[in-house]
């Protein structure tokens, strides 16, 4: 249904007053899912977006498109993944089942037991059915074959195992995901207004009755039930410094520049309750030469996640984390912060020839530095050669001489007690030169603190009561992630709660209180 703007004074009106309006703020995954769900439920929907049409899609468009959901292994994924697209790739990969308990445990363990268990349980419970719901609306899925490992470098017929919780992504990754969602939104006839940043909420006490949009020379008000899906505050250096702390104002942003936290601040001003880990964020090892904000031509290709197969040192040549603490998908999101704490906020991923075989294919966008000896590599990386030599020797002495290395599992190949910090898995001696180094820094992905919602995606006020007419989903919400995060849970959280927000907001708008 087309919405005509009459522009009387400051007000915008819908032409059809029999179909109450749901206003969705943002055009990322959470927003587009919410818009589709509200439309399905019979509401009239308007989407407003700060970015231009060219730059739409938020962080979701930059993402790897991986969705973490419950499944029963390879056979159970067959109806979901695009078999044609995976021709020849589907048969010879192993995909362990991913149970509800494992999912819950991964989020709760990563979050040091702090995540809101009611919200996380719902995320887990609704994960698989939401992926199917998205498929019904045109989102195409495929296996993540080739994402983590370049299979051409593995032994012929070698076993290849996908991470149970990260086995499926949208076809075309984040770009394909938002393309498919925009196509569905277009088919539904949902109107999107670009270059229309939401500035504040229109309220009557704790009730939200609309959204105010900022234009170059005026504001316009649009009345309706509001769903915020406007992302976190990771692109705003002032808020990063304020909430995340010193040094975070200068980090590189991996995704969109439009997630400025404007509507988080507006919601708090309107009486919404802050929730979650405000000092916490998802931040990863990123190519040190990455641009200051995400580049849509490169999306997530500058991420550097193969450090479990080598050692990670700072510019003093010292190791500073356990590179093999857990599967990379359970450690990468906190490793960016560890790098930020190092001198100059840089670090170096060092590999020997064995580790090099296991690099993610996206390392092709990087600039490897090679040395026939560790001293030569150190000099080229401007690290004191004797310091890096000492670190490598200490590591090799502490690593077992004979051990069964398994790249795809927690192999328990760990250093002995002489090494601090230890390397708890994949501690294979690095003895095959030439050595190769990649320079990395901290890249922020998204922030963990946000506004409080309940299991109906209703925004809660500072007294813990649902604010009538006000819903939220995705990165804008808090309470899900603390300290750390399992890969693929961000998009899944946005989709599960976007769908709930859309359905509930539509019911509210239609008067079904
Ligand atoms: C490089 C990269 C790779 C990633 N890979 C994965 C992955 O594989 N799997 C995974 O689960 N997660 C991944 N993530 C994280 C994931 O992208 C986010 O968790 C998810 O996209 C958040 O979705 P969202 O809809 O909440 O926010 P977004 O997709 O960021 O959408 C927010 C939208 O709101 C708009 N907006 C902001 N402020 C306003 C305003 N005031 N008015 C109007 N519009 C506004 C923005 O322009 C944007 O369109 C990745 C992120 C990045 C950056």
Coordinates of N, CA and C and ligand atoms in Angstrom, one line a residue, residues 24-32 48-51 55-68 147 169 173 177-178 196-199 214 229-232 234 253-263 282 299-301 303 305 329 332 362 444-446 473-477 481 485-494, ligand 1:
X24 N 9.0 1.0 11.0 CA 10.2 0.2 11.3 C 11.4 1.1 11.1
X25 N 12.3 1.2 12.0 CA 13.4 2.1 11.9 C 14.6 1.3 11.5
X26 N 15.2 1.4 10.3 CA 16.4 0.7 9.9 C 16.0 -0.2 8.7
X27 N 17.1 -0.6 8.0 CA 16.9 -1.6 6.9 C 17.9 -2.8 7.0
X28 N 18.3 -3.1 8.2 CA 19.1 -4.3 8.4 C 18.3 -5.6 8.4
X29 N 18.9 -6.6 8.8 CA 18.2 -7.9 8.9 C 17.0 -7.9 9.9
X30 N 17.2 -7.3 11.1 CA 16.1 -7.3 12.1 C 15.0 -6.4 11.6
X31 N 15.3 -5.3 10.9 CA 14.2 -4.4 10.5 C 13.4 -5.0 9.3
X32 N 14.1 -5.6 8.4 CA 13.4 -6.1 7.2 C 12.5 -7.3 7.6
X48 N 11.7 3.4 7.7 CA 12.5 4.6 7.5 C 14.0 4.3 7.7
X49 N 14.9 4.8 6.9 CA 16.3 4.5 6.9 C 17.1 5.7 6.8
X50 N 18.2 5.8 7.7 CA 19.1 7.0 7.7 C 19.9 7.0 6.4
X51 N 20.3 5.9 5.9 CA 21.2 5.9 4.8 C 20.5 6.1 3.4
X55 N 23.4 2.9 0.1 CA 24.2 2.4 1.3 C 23.3 1.7 2.3
X56 N 22.1 1.3 1.9 CA 21.1 0.7 2.9 C 21.6 -0.7 3.3
X57 N 20.9 -1.2 4.3 CA 21.2 -2.6 4.7 C 22.0 -2.8 6.0
X58 N 22.6 -1.7 6.5 CA 23.2 -1.8 7.8 C 24.4 -2.7 7.9
X59 N 24.7 -3.1 9.1 CA 25.8 -4.1 9.3 C 25.4 -5.4 8.6
X60 N 24.1 -5.7 8.5 CA 23.7 -7.0 8.0 C 24.3 -7.2 6.6
X61 N 24.4 -6.1 5.8 CA 24.9 -6.2 4.5 C 26.4 -6.5 4.5
X62 N 27.1 -6.1 5.5 CA 28.5 -6.3 5.6 C 28.8 -7.7 6.1
X63 N 27.8 -8.4 6.6 CA 28.1 -9.6 7.4 C 28.5 -10.8 6.5
X64 N 29.0 -11.8 7.2 CA 29.2 -13.1 6.5 C 28.0 -13.9 6.3
X65 N 26.9 -13.4 6.8 CA 25.6 -14.1 6.6 C 25.4 -15.4 7.3
X66 N 26.3 -15.7 8.3 CA 26.2 -16.9 9.0 C 25.1 -16.8 10.1
X67 N 24.2 -17.8 10.1 CA 23.1 -17.9 11.1 C 23.3 -19.1 12.0
X68 N 23.3 -18.9 13.3 CA 23.5 -19.9 14.3 C 22.1 -20.4 14.7
X147 N 34.6 -21.2 3.7 CA 34.7 -20.0 4.5 C 35.9 -20.0 5.4
X169 N 24.9 -20.3 5.9 CA 24.9 -18.8 5.7 C 23.9 -18.5 4.6
X173 N 26.3 -14.3 1.2 CA 26.6 -13.7 2.5 C 25.7 -12.5 2.8
X177 N 21.9 -11.8 1.6 CA 20.8 -11.8 2.6 C 19.9 -10.5 2.4
X178 N 20.6 -9.3 2.4 CA 19.7 -8.2 2.3 C 19.1 -8.0 1.0
X196 N 16.3 9.3 5.7 CA 15.3 9.7 6.7 C 15.6 9.3 8.1
X197 N 16.7 9.9 8.7 CA 17.1 9.4 10.0 C 16.1 9.7 11.1
X198 N 15.7 8.7 11.8 CA 14.9 8.9 13.0 C 15.7 9.7 14.0
X199 N 15.0 10.8 14.6 CA 15.7 11.6 15.5 C 15.3 11.4 16.9
X214 N 14.4 13.5 11.0 CA 15.2 14.8 10.7 C 15.5 14.9 9.3
X229 N 14.9 -0.9 15.0 CA 15.9 -2.0 14.6 C 17.1 -1.2 14.0
X230 N 17.5 -0.2 14.7 CA 18.5 0.8 14.1 C 19.9 0.5 14.6
X231 N 20.2 -0.7 15.0 CA 21.6 -1.1 15.3 C 22.1 -0.5 16.6
X232 N 23.4 -0.8 16.8 CA 24.1 -0.4 18.1 C 24.7 1.0 17.9
X234 N 28.2 1.4 17.6 CA 29.6 1.1 17.2 C 30.2 2.1 16.3
X253 N 36.0 0.6 12.3 CA 34.6 0.1 12.3 C 34.5 -0.9 11.1
X254 N 34.1 -2.1 11.4 CA 34.0 -3.1 10.3 C 32.8 -2.9 9.4
X255 N 31.8 -2.3 9.9 CA 30.5 -2.3 9.1 C 30.1 -0.9 8.7
X256 N 28.8 -0.7 8.8 CA 28.1 0.6 8.4 C 28.5 1.8 9.2
X257 N 28.5 2.9 8.6 CA 28.8 4.1 9.4 C 27.5 4.8 10.0
X258 N 26.4 4.2 9.7 CA 25.1 4.8 10.1 C 24.6 4.4 11.5
X259 N 25.3 3.4 12.1 CA 24.8 3.0 13.4 C 25.4 3.9 14.5
X260 N 24.8 5.0 14.6 CA 25.3 6.1 15.5 C 24.7 6.1 16.9
X261 N 23.8 5.1 17.2 CA 23.3 5.1 18.5 C 22.2 6.1 18.8
X262 N 21.8 6.9 17.8 CA 20.9 8.0 18.0 C 19.6 7.5 18.6
X263 N 19.1 6.4 18.2 CA 17.8 6.0 18.7 C 17.9 5.2 20.0
X282 N 31.6 -6.5 20.4 CA 32.1 -7.5 19.6 C 33.2 -6.8 18.8
X299 N 33.3 -5.9 2.3 CA 32.5 -6.4 3.4 C 33.3 -7.0 4.5
X300 N 33.2 -8.3 4.7 CA 34.0 -8.9 5.9 C 35.3 -9.5 5.5
X301 N 35.8 -9.2 4.3 CA 37.0 -9.9 3.8 C 38.3 -9.4 4.4
X303 N 38.7 -9.4 7.8 CA 38.8 -10.1 9.1 C 39.9 -11.1 9.0
X305 N 41.0 -14.5 11.1 CA 40.6 -15.4 12.2 C 41.4 -16.7 12.2
X329 N 35.4 -19.6 16.6 CA 34.1 -18.9 16.6 C 33.6 -18.5 18.0
X332 N 37.0 -15.3 18.7 CA 37.4 -14.2 17.8 C 36.8 -12.8 18.3
X362 N 40.1 -15.7 2.9 CA 40.0 -14.2 2.8 C 41.4 -13.5 3.1
X444 N 35.9 -3.0 15.4 CA 34.7 -3.2 16.2 C 33.6 -3.6 15.2
X445 N 32.8 -4.5 15.7 CA 31.6 -5.0 14.9 C 30.3 -4.5 15.4
X446 N 30.0 -4.7 16.6 CA 28.8 -4.1 17.2 C 28.9 -4.1 18.7
X473 N 14.3 -4.7 18.2 CA 14.9 -6.0 17.8 C 16.3 -5.7 17.3
X474 N 17.2 -6.7 17.4 CA 18.5 -6.6 16.8 C 19.5 -5.9 17.8
X475 N 20.6 -5.4 17.1 CA 21.7 -4.8 17.9 C 21.3 -3.6 18.8
X476 N 20.1 -3.0 18.5 CA 19.7 -1.9 19.3 C 19.3 -2.4 20.8
X477 N 19.1 -3.7 20.9 CA 18.7 -4.2 22.2 C 19.9 -4.8 23.0
X481 N 24.2 -10.5 25.0 CA 25.7 -10.8 24.9 C 26.5 -9.9 25.9
X485 N 31.0 -13.8 22.5 CA 29.8 -14.0 21.7 C 30.1 -15.2 20.7
X486 N 29.1 -16.1 20.5 CA 29.3 -17.2 19.6 C 28.9 -16.7 18.1
X487 N 29.8 -16.9 17.2 CA 29.5 -16.4 15.8 C 28.1 -16.8 15.3
X488 N 27.5 -16.0 14.6 CA 26.2 -16.3 13.9 C 25.0 -16.0 14.8
X489 N 25.2 -15.7 16.1 CA 24.1 -15.4 17.0 C 23.5 -14.0 16.8
X490 N 24.3 -13.1 16.2 CA 23.8 -11.7 16.0 C 22.7 -11.7 15.0
X491 N 22.9 -12.2 13.8 CA 21.9 -12.2 12.8 C 20.7 -13.0 13.2
X492 N 20.9 -14.2 13.9 CA 19.8 -15.0 14.4 C 19.0 -14.3 15.4
X493 N 19.6 -13.6 16.3 CA 18.9 -12.8 17.3 C 18.0 -11.7 16.6
X494 N 18.6 -11.1 15.6 CA 17.8 -10.0 14.9 C 16.6 -10.6 14.2
Ligands
LIG1 C1 31.9 -7.4 8.8 C2 30.8 -8.0 9.6 C3 30.6 -9.4 9.5 C4 29.6 -10.0 10.3 N1 29.3 -11.3 10.1 C5 28.2 -11.8 10.8 C6 27.8 -13.2 10.6 O1 28.3 -13.9 9.7 N2 26.8 -13.7 11.3 C7 26.2 -12.9 12.3 O2 25.3 -13.4 13.0 N3 26.5 -11.6 12.5 C8 27.5 -11.1 11.8 N4 27.8 -9.8 12.0 C9 27.0 -9.0 13.0 C10 25.7 -8.7 12.3 O3 25.9 -8.0 11.1 C11 24.8 -7.9 13.2 O4 24.7 -8.5 14.4 C12 23.5 -7.7 12.5 O5 23.6 -7.4 11.2 C13 22.7 -6.6 13.2 O6 21.5 -6.5 12.5 P1 20.5 -5.3 12.9 O7 19.4 -5.4 11.9 O8 20.2 -5.2 14.3 O9 21.4 -4.0 12.6 P2 22.0 -3.4 11.2 O10 22.0 -4.5 10.1 O11 23.2 -2.7 11.5 O12 20.9 -2.4 10.7 C14 20.7 -1.2 11.4 C15 20.0 -0.2 10.4 O13 19.5 1.0 11.1 C16 19.9 2.1 10.3 N5 19.8 3.2 11.2 C17 20.7 3.5 12.2 N6 20.3 4.6 12.9 C18 19.2 5.1 12.3 C19 18.3 6.2 12.5 N7 18.5 7.0 13.5 N8 17.2 6.3 11.7 C20 17.0 5.4 10.6 N9 17.8 4.4 10.4 C21 18.9 4.2 11.2 C22 21.2 1.7 9.7 O14 21.5 2.6 8.6 C23 20.9 0.3 9.3 O15 20.3 0.2 8.1 C24 28.8 -9.2 11.2 C25 29.0 -7.8 11.2 C26 30.0 -7.2 10.4 C27 30.2 -5.7 10.5

